[in-house]
Every structure is written in structure tokens, then in C-alpha cells.
Coordinates of C-alpha atoms and ligand atoms in Angstrom, one line a residue:
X1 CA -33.9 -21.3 -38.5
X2 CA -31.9 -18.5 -36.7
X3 CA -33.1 -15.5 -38.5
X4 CA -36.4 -14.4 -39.8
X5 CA -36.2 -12.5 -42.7
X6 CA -39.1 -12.5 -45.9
X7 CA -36.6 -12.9 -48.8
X8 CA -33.6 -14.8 -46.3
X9 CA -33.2 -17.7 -44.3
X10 CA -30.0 -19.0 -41.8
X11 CA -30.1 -22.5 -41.2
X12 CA -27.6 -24.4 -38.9
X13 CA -26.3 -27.7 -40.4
X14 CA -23.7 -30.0 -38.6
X15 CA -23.6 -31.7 -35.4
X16 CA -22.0 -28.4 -33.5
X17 CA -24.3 -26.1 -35.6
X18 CA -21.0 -25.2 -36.8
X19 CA -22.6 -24.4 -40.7
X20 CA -24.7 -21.8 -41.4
X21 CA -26.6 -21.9 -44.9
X22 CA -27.6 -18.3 -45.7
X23 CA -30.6 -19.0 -48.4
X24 CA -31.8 -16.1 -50.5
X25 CA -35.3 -17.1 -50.8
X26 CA -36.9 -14.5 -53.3
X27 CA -37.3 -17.2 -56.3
X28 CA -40.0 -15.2 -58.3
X29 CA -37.4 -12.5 -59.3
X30 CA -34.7 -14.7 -59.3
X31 CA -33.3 -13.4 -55.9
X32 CA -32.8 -10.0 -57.6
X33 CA -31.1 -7.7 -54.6
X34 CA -33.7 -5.0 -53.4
X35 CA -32.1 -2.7 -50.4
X36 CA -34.1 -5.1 -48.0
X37 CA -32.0 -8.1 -49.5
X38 CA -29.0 -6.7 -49.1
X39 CA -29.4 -5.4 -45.7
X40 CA -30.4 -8.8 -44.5
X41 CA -27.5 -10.2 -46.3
X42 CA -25.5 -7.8 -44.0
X43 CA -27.2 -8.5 -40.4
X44 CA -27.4 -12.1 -41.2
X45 CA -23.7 -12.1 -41.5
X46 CA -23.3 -9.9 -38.6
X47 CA -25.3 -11.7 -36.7
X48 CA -24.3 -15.7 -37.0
X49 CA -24.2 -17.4 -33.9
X50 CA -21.1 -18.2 -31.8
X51 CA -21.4 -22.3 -32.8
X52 CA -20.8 -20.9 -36.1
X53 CA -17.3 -21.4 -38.2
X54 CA -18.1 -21.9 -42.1
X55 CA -21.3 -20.8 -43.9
X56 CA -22.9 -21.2 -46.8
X57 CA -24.8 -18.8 -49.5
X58 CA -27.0 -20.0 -51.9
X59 CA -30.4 -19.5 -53.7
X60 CA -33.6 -20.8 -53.9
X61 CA -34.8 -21.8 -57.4
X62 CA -33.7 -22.0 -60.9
X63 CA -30.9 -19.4 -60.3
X64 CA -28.4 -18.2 -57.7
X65 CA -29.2 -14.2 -58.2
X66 CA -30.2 -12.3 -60.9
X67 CA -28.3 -8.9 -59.5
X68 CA -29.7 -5.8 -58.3
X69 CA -33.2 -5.1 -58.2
X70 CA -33.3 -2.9 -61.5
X71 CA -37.3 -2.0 -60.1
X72 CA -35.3 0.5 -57.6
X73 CA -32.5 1.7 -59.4
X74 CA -34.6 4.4 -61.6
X75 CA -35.5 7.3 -59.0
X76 CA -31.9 7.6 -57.7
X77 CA -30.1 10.6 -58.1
X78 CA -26.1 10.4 -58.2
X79 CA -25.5 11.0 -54.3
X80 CA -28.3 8.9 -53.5
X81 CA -26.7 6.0 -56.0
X82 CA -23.0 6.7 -54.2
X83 CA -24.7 6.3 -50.8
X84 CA -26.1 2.7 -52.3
X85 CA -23.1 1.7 -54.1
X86 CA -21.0 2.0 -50.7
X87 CA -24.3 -0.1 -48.7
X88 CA -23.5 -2.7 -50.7
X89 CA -19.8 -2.4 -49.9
X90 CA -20.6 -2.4 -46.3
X91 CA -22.8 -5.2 -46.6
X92 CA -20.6 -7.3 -48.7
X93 CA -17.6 -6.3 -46.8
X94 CA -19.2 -8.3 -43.9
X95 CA -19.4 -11.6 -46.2
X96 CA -15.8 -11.3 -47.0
X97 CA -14.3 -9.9 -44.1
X98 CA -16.4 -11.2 -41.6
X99 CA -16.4 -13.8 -39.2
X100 CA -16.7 -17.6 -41.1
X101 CA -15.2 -18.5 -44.2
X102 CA -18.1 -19.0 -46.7
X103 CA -19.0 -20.6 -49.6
X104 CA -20.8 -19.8 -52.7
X105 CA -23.2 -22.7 -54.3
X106 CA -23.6 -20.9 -57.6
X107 CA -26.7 -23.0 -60.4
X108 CA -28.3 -20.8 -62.6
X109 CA -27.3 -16.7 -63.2
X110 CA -25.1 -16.0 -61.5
X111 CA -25.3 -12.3 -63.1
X112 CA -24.5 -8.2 -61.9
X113 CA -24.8 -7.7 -58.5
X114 CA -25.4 -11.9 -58.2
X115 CA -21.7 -12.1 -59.3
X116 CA -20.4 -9.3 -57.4
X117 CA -21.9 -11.3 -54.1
X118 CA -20.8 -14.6 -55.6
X119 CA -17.2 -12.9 -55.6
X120 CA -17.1 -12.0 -51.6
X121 CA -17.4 -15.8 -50.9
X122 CA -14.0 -17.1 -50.6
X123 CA -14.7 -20.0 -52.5
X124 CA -17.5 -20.4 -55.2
X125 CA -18.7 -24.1 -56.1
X126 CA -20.5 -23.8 -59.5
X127 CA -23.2 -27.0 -60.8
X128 CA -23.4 -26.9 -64.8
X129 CA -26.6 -25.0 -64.9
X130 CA -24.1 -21.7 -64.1
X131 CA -23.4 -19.2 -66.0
X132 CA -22.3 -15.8 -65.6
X133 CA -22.6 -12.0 -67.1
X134 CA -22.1 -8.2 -66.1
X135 CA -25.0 -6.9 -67.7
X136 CA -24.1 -3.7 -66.3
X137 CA -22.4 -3.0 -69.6
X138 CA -25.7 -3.1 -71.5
X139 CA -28.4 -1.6 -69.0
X140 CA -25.7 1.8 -69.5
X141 CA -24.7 1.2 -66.0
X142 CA -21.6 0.1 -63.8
X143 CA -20.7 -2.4 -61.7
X144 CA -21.5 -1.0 -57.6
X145 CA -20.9 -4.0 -55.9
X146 CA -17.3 -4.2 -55.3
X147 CA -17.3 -5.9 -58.7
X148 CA -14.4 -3.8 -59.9
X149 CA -12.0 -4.9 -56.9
X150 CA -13.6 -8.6 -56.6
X151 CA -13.6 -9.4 -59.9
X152 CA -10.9 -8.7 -61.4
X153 CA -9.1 -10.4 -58.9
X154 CA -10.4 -13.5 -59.9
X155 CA -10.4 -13.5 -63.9
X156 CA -8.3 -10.2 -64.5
X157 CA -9.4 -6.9 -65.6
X158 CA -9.2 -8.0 -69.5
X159 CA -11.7 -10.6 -68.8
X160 CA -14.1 -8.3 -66.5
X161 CA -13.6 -5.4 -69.2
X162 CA -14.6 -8.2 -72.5
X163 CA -18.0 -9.0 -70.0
X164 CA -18.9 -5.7 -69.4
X165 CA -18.4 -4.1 -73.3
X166 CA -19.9 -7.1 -75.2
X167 CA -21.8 -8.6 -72.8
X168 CA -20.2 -12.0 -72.9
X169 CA -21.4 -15.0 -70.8
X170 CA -19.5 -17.5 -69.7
X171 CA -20.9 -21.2 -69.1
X172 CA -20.1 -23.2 -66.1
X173 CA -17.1 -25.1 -67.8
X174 CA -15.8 -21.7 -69.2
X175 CA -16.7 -20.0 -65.6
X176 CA -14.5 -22.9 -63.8
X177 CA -11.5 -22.5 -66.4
X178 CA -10.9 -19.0 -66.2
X179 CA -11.1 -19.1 -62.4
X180 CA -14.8 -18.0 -62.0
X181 CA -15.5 -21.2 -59.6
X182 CA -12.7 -23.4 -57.9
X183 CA -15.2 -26.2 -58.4
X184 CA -17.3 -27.5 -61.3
X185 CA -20.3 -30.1 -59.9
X186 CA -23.2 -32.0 -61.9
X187 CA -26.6 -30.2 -62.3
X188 CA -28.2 -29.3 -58.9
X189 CA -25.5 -30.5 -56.5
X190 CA -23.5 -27.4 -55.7
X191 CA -25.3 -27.0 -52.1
X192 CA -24.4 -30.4 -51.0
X193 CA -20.6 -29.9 -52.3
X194 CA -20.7 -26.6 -50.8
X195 CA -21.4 -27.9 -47.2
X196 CA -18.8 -30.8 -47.8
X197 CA -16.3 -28.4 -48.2
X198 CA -18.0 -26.4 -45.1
X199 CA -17.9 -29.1 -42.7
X200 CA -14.2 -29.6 -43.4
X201 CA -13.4 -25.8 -43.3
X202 CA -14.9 -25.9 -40.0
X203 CA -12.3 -28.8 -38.4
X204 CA -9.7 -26.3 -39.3
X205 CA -7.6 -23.8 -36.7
X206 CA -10.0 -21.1 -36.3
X207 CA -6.8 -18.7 -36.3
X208 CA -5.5 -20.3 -40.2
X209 CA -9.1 -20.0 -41.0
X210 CA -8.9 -16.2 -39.8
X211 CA -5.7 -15.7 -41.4
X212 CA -6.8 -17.1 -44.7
X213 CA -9.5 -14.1 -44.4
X214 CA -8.0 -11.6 -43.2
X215 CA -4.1 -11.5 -43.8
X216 CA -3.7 -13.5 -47.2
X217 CA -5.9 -10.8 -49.3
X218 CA -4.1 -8.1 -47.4
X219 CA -0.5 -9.3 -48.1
X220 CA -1.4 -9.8 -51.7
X221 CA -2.2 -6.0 -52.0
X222 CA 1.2 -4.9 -50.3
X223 CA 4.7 -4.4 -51.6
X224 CA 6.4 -7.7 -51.5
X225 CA 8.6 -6.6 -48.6
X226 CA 5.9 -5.9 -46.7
X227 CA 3.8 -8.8 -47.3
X228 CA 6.7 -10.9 -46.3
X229 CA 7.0 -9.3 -42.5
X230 CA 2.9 -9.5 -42.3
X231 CA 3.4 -13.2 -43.3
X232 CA 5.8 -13.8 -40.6
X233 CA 3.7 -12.3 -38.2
X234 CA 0.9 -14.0 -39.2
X235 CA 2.8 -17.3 -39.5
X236 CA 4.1 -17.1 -36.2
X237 CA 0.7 -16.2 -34.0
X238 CA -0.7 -19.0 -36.0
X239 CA 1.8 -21.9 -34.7
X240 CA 2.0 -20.1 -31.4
X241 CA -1.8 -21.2 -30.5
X242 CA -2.2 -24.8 -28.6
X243 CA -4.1 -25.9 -31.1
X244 CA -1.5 -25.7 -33.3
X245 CA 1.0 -27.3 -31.4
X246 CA -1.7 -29.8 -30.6
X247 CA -2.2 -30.7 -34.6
X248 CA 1.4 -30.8 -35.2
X249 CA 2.3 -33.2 -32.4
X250 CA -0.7 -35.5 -33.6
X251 CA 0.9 -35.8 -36.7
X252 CA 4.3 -36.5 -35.5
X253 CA 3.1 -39.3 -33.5
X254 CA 1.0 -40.8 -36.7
X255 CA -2.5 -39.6 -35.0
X256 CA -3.7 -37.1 -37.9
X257 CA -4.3 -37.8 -41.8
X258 CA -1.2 -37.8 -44.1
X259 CA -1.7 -35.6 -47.1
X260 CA -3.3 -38.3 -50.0
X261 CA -2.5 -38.4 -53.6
X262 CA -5.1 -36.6 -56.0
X263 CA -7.8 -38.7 -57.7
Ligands
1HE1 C1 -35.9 -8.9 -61.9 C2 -34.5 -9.0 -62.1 C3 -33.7 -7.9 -61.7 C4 -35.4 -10.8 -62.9 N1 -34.4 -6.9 -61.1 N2 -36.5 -7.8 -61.4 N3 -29.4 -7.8 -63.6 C5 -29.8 -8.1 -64.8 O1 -29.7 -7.3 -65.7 C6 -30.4 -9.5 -65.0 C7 -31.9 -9.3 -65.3 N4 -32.5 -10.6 -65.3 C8 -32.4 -11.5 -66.3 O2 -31.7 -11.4 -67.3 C9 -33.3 -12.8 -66.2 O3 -34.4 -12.5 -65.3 C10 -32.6 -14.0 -65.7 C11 -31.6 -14.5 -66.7 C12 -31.8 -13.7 -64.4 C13 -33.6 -15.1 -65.3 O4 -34.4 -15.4 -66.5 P1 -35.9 -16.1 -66.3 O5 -36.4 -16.2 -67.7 O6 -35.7 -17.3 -65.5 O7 -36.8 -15.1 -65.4 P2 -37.6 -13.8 -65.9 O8 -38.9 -14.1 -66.5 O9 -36.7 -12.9 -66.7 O10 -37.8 -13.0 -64.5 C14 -38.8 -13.4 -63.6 C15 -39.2 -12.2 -62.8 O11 -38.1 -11.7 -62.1 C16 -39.7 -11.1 -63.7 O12 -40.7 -10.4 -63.0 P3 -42.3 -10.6 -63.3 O13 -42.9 -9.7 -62.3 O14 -42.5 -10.2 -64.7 O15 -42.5 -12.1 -63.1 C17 -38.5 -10.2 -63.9 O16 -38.8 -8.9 -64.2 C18 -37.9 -10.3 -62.5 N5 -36.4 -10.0 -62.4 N6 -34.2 -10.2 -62.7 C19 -35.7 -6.8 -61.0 N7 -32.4 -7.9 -61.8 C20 -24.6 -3.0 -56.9 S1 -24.7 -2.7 -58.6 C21 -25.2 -4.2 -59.4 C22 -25.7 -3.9 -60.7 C23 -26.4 -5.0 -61.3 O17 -26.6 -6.1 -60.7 S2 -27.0 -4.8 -62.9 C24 -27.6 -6.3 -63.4 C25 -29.0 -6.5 -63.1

């Protein structure tokens, strides 16, 4: 345990301590997000320790998150619910942008605010208890979360808007198809498949790893001319490192793993 929290735990995994498994631990309100979750979402991100280079998010009991904490949402006034709204960016911000690539293990609701966190991950591994709503639509409030960037981004804006006027929810096989999760795994596995896929995120290049962060979601938001010169220069500090070099040259003298067929 690296980081003492009520409502959050960091736990190192691997033989480096290169995983960090950021549990929200708040099971009898189904890891609703009070300011205190939030926040340590945000220091426990900032925080993770140098071994670190793939992490983890998931939560403990029957569902991921149910969203915000509705039990503090009712004395705001509007300048007081900006000034939340962009905490939650910040905090957020620091999942996506932030050091580690990291993984969602989604199981249960995965609903509001639980989704909007769920879509800062960079990849989201979903068991078939899943499923997944905006209930914003119906409690007469709006997505505050980076929802409406993250979201959209992932199913479309038509999808997000049919959520958020009739309240749809979508099931774990539905979540998967319209590109909700990247993986679909039986009943109560996602954590294990999530720190599968962590342990081999972590043998990567740290600097593709970074680039897959930090200049792939950038380029996609720039002009196509542009986005081609970033993705040169990206392209060509990445093969300029030794590691690099080092990978390539293994693989040219039959060292490293072809690439296999699919199963
Ligand atoms: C909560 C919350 C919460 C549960 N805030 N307390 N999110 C929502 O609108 C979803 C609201 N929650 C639910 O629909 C259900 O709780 C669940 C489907 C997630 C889970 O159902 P269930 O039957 O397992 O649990 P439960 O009995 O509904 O809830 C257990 C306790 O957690 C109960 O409290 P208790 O003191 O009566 O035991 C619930 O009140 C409490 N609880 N969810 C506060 N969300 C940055 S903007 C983001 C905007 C949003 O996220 S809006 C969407 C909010």
C-alpha cells in the first residue's frame, strides 16, 4: 500500500512494482464520487511512484462507480458548480494525461460521473456484469466530468445525446460493440485482464507509451496537415531513443517476438 486514503487504495503489483492498482474502496454507495474521492483520485495519480509505468483503476464491490455523489450536489450555487465541474477536469486530466498509461476494469455501473472517469482510462476492460448510463439526463442535470469531450469520442455524440435524453443503458455486449470497452471478459475477471494487459504495457518504450498519451489524442484534434508534422516529430524522437534502436536490432537478429496470428 502506497497511499492512505479512507475511500482509495494504491497497490504495487509486478516484480518491478511497475503496476499500480488505484482501488476505489467506498462499496456502501457504490463508489459514488464525493469531493474527497475525487481529490484522492487526483493526488493518487499525481503522486505514483517512480517504479511505476501502467496502472490500474477499479472498484471494490458489486459496481465500478455509481457517479457523483448526488448527497453534495444540492447546496451548490452555479459558480460554486463551475468551480467543481473544472476539479473534476483537473483531477481527471491527471488520469488521462498523466504519467502511466492506465486501465479501466469496469463490472457493475459503470454510470455518470463513474463513466466520465471510466472514459480518462485509455483503455476500459469490461466483465458481463457492466453496464452503462448518463443519468444526468434524468436527475435534470449535465454531464461535468469531461463527459462531453470523453465520450463522445468514444461512441459519437448521437450515441452520448440517445443516453442522456432517454436514459438508455447499454449492457456489457452492447457497451463493447459500440466501442464503450475494447475488451469484453467473463463475470468478475476484468481486474485480472486489466493487469495482463498492464504488465505488458509496462515492457513497452516508455517514450511510445508517452506518445500514445500525449501526441496521438493531440494529433487527432488538429488539422490533418498539422497532425502529420506533430507525427513526424513524434515518430522521429521515438526511434531516436536507444531503446529503440535496441528493440529494432533484437528483432533483426531474430531475438524479439514476431507479431502472431489472432486466435
Ligand atoms: C449514492 C449514489 C450516488 C448510490 N450518490 N449516493 N449517479 C446516479 O444517478 C446513479 C445513482 N445510483 C444508482 O442508480 C444505483 O445506486 C446503482 C445502480 C449505482 C446501484 O444500485 P444498488 O441497488 O446496488 O445500490 P443502492 O441501494 O441504490 O445504493 C446503495 C447506497 O449507495 C444507497 O445509500 P444508503 O445510505 O441508502 O445505503 C444509495 O443512496 C447510495 N448511492 N449511488 C450518492 N450517485 C461530474 S458530474 C457527474 C454527474 C453524475 O455522475 S450524475 C449521475 C449520478
Amino acid at each position: 500500500m502506497t497511499f492512505q486514503h479512507p475511500y482509495l487504495s494504491v497497490q504495487l503489483h509486478g516484480e518491478q512494482q511497475e503496476i499500480a492498482i488505484v482501488t476505489m474502496n467506498r462499496p456502501a454507495k457504490r463508489n459514488a464520487l464525493n469531493d474527497g474521492l475525487i481529490l484522492a483520485i487526483r493526488d493518487a495519480f499525481q503522486n505514483l511512484p517512480a517504479s511505476v509505468r501502467a496502472a490500474v483503476v477499479d472498484g471494490e464491490g458489486e459496481h465500478f462507480c455509481a457517479g457523483l455523489d448526488l448527497s453534495e450536489l444540492s447546496e451548490r450555487d452555479a459558480a460554486e458548480g463551475v468551480f467543481h465541474s473544472r476539479m473534476w477536469h483537473a483531477a481527471l486530466e491527471c488520469v488521462e494525461k498523466g504519467t502511466v498509461p492506465v486501465i479501466a476494469a469496469l463490472h457493475g455501473a459503470v454510470v455518470g460521473g463513474g463513466l466520465e472517469l471510466a472514459s480518462a482510462c485509455h483503455i476500459r476492460v469490461a466483465d458481463e456484469t457492466t453496464f452503462y448510463a448518463l443519468p444526468e439526463g434524468t436527475r435534470g442535470i449535465f454531464v461535468g466530468g469531461g463527459g462531453a469531450v470523453r465520450v463522445p469520442k468514444l461512441i459519437g455524440a448521437a450515441r452520448m445525446t440517445d443516453m442522456m435524453l432517454t436514459g438508455r443503458v447499454y449492457n456489457a455486449a452492447d457497451g463493447e460493440r459500440v466501442g464503450l470497452s475494447q475488451y469484453l471478459v467473463p463475470g468478475g475477471t476484468a481486474r485480472e485482464k486489466a493487469i495482463e494487459l498492464a504488465t505488458r504495457i509496462a515492457t513497452n518504450a516508455r517514450m511510445t507509451n508517452f506518445a500514445l498519451m500525449h501526441a496521438l489524442p493531440r494529433i487527432a484534434e488538429q488539422p490533418a496537415d498539422h497532425g502529420l508534422f506533430t507525427e513526424a516529430l513524434m515518430a522521429s524522437i521515438a526511434q531516436s531513443a536507444p531503446e529503440a534502436k535496441e528493440r529494432v536490432r533484437a528483432f533483426l537478429e531474430g531475438k524479439a517476438a514476431k507479431v502472431k496470428k489472432a486466435d
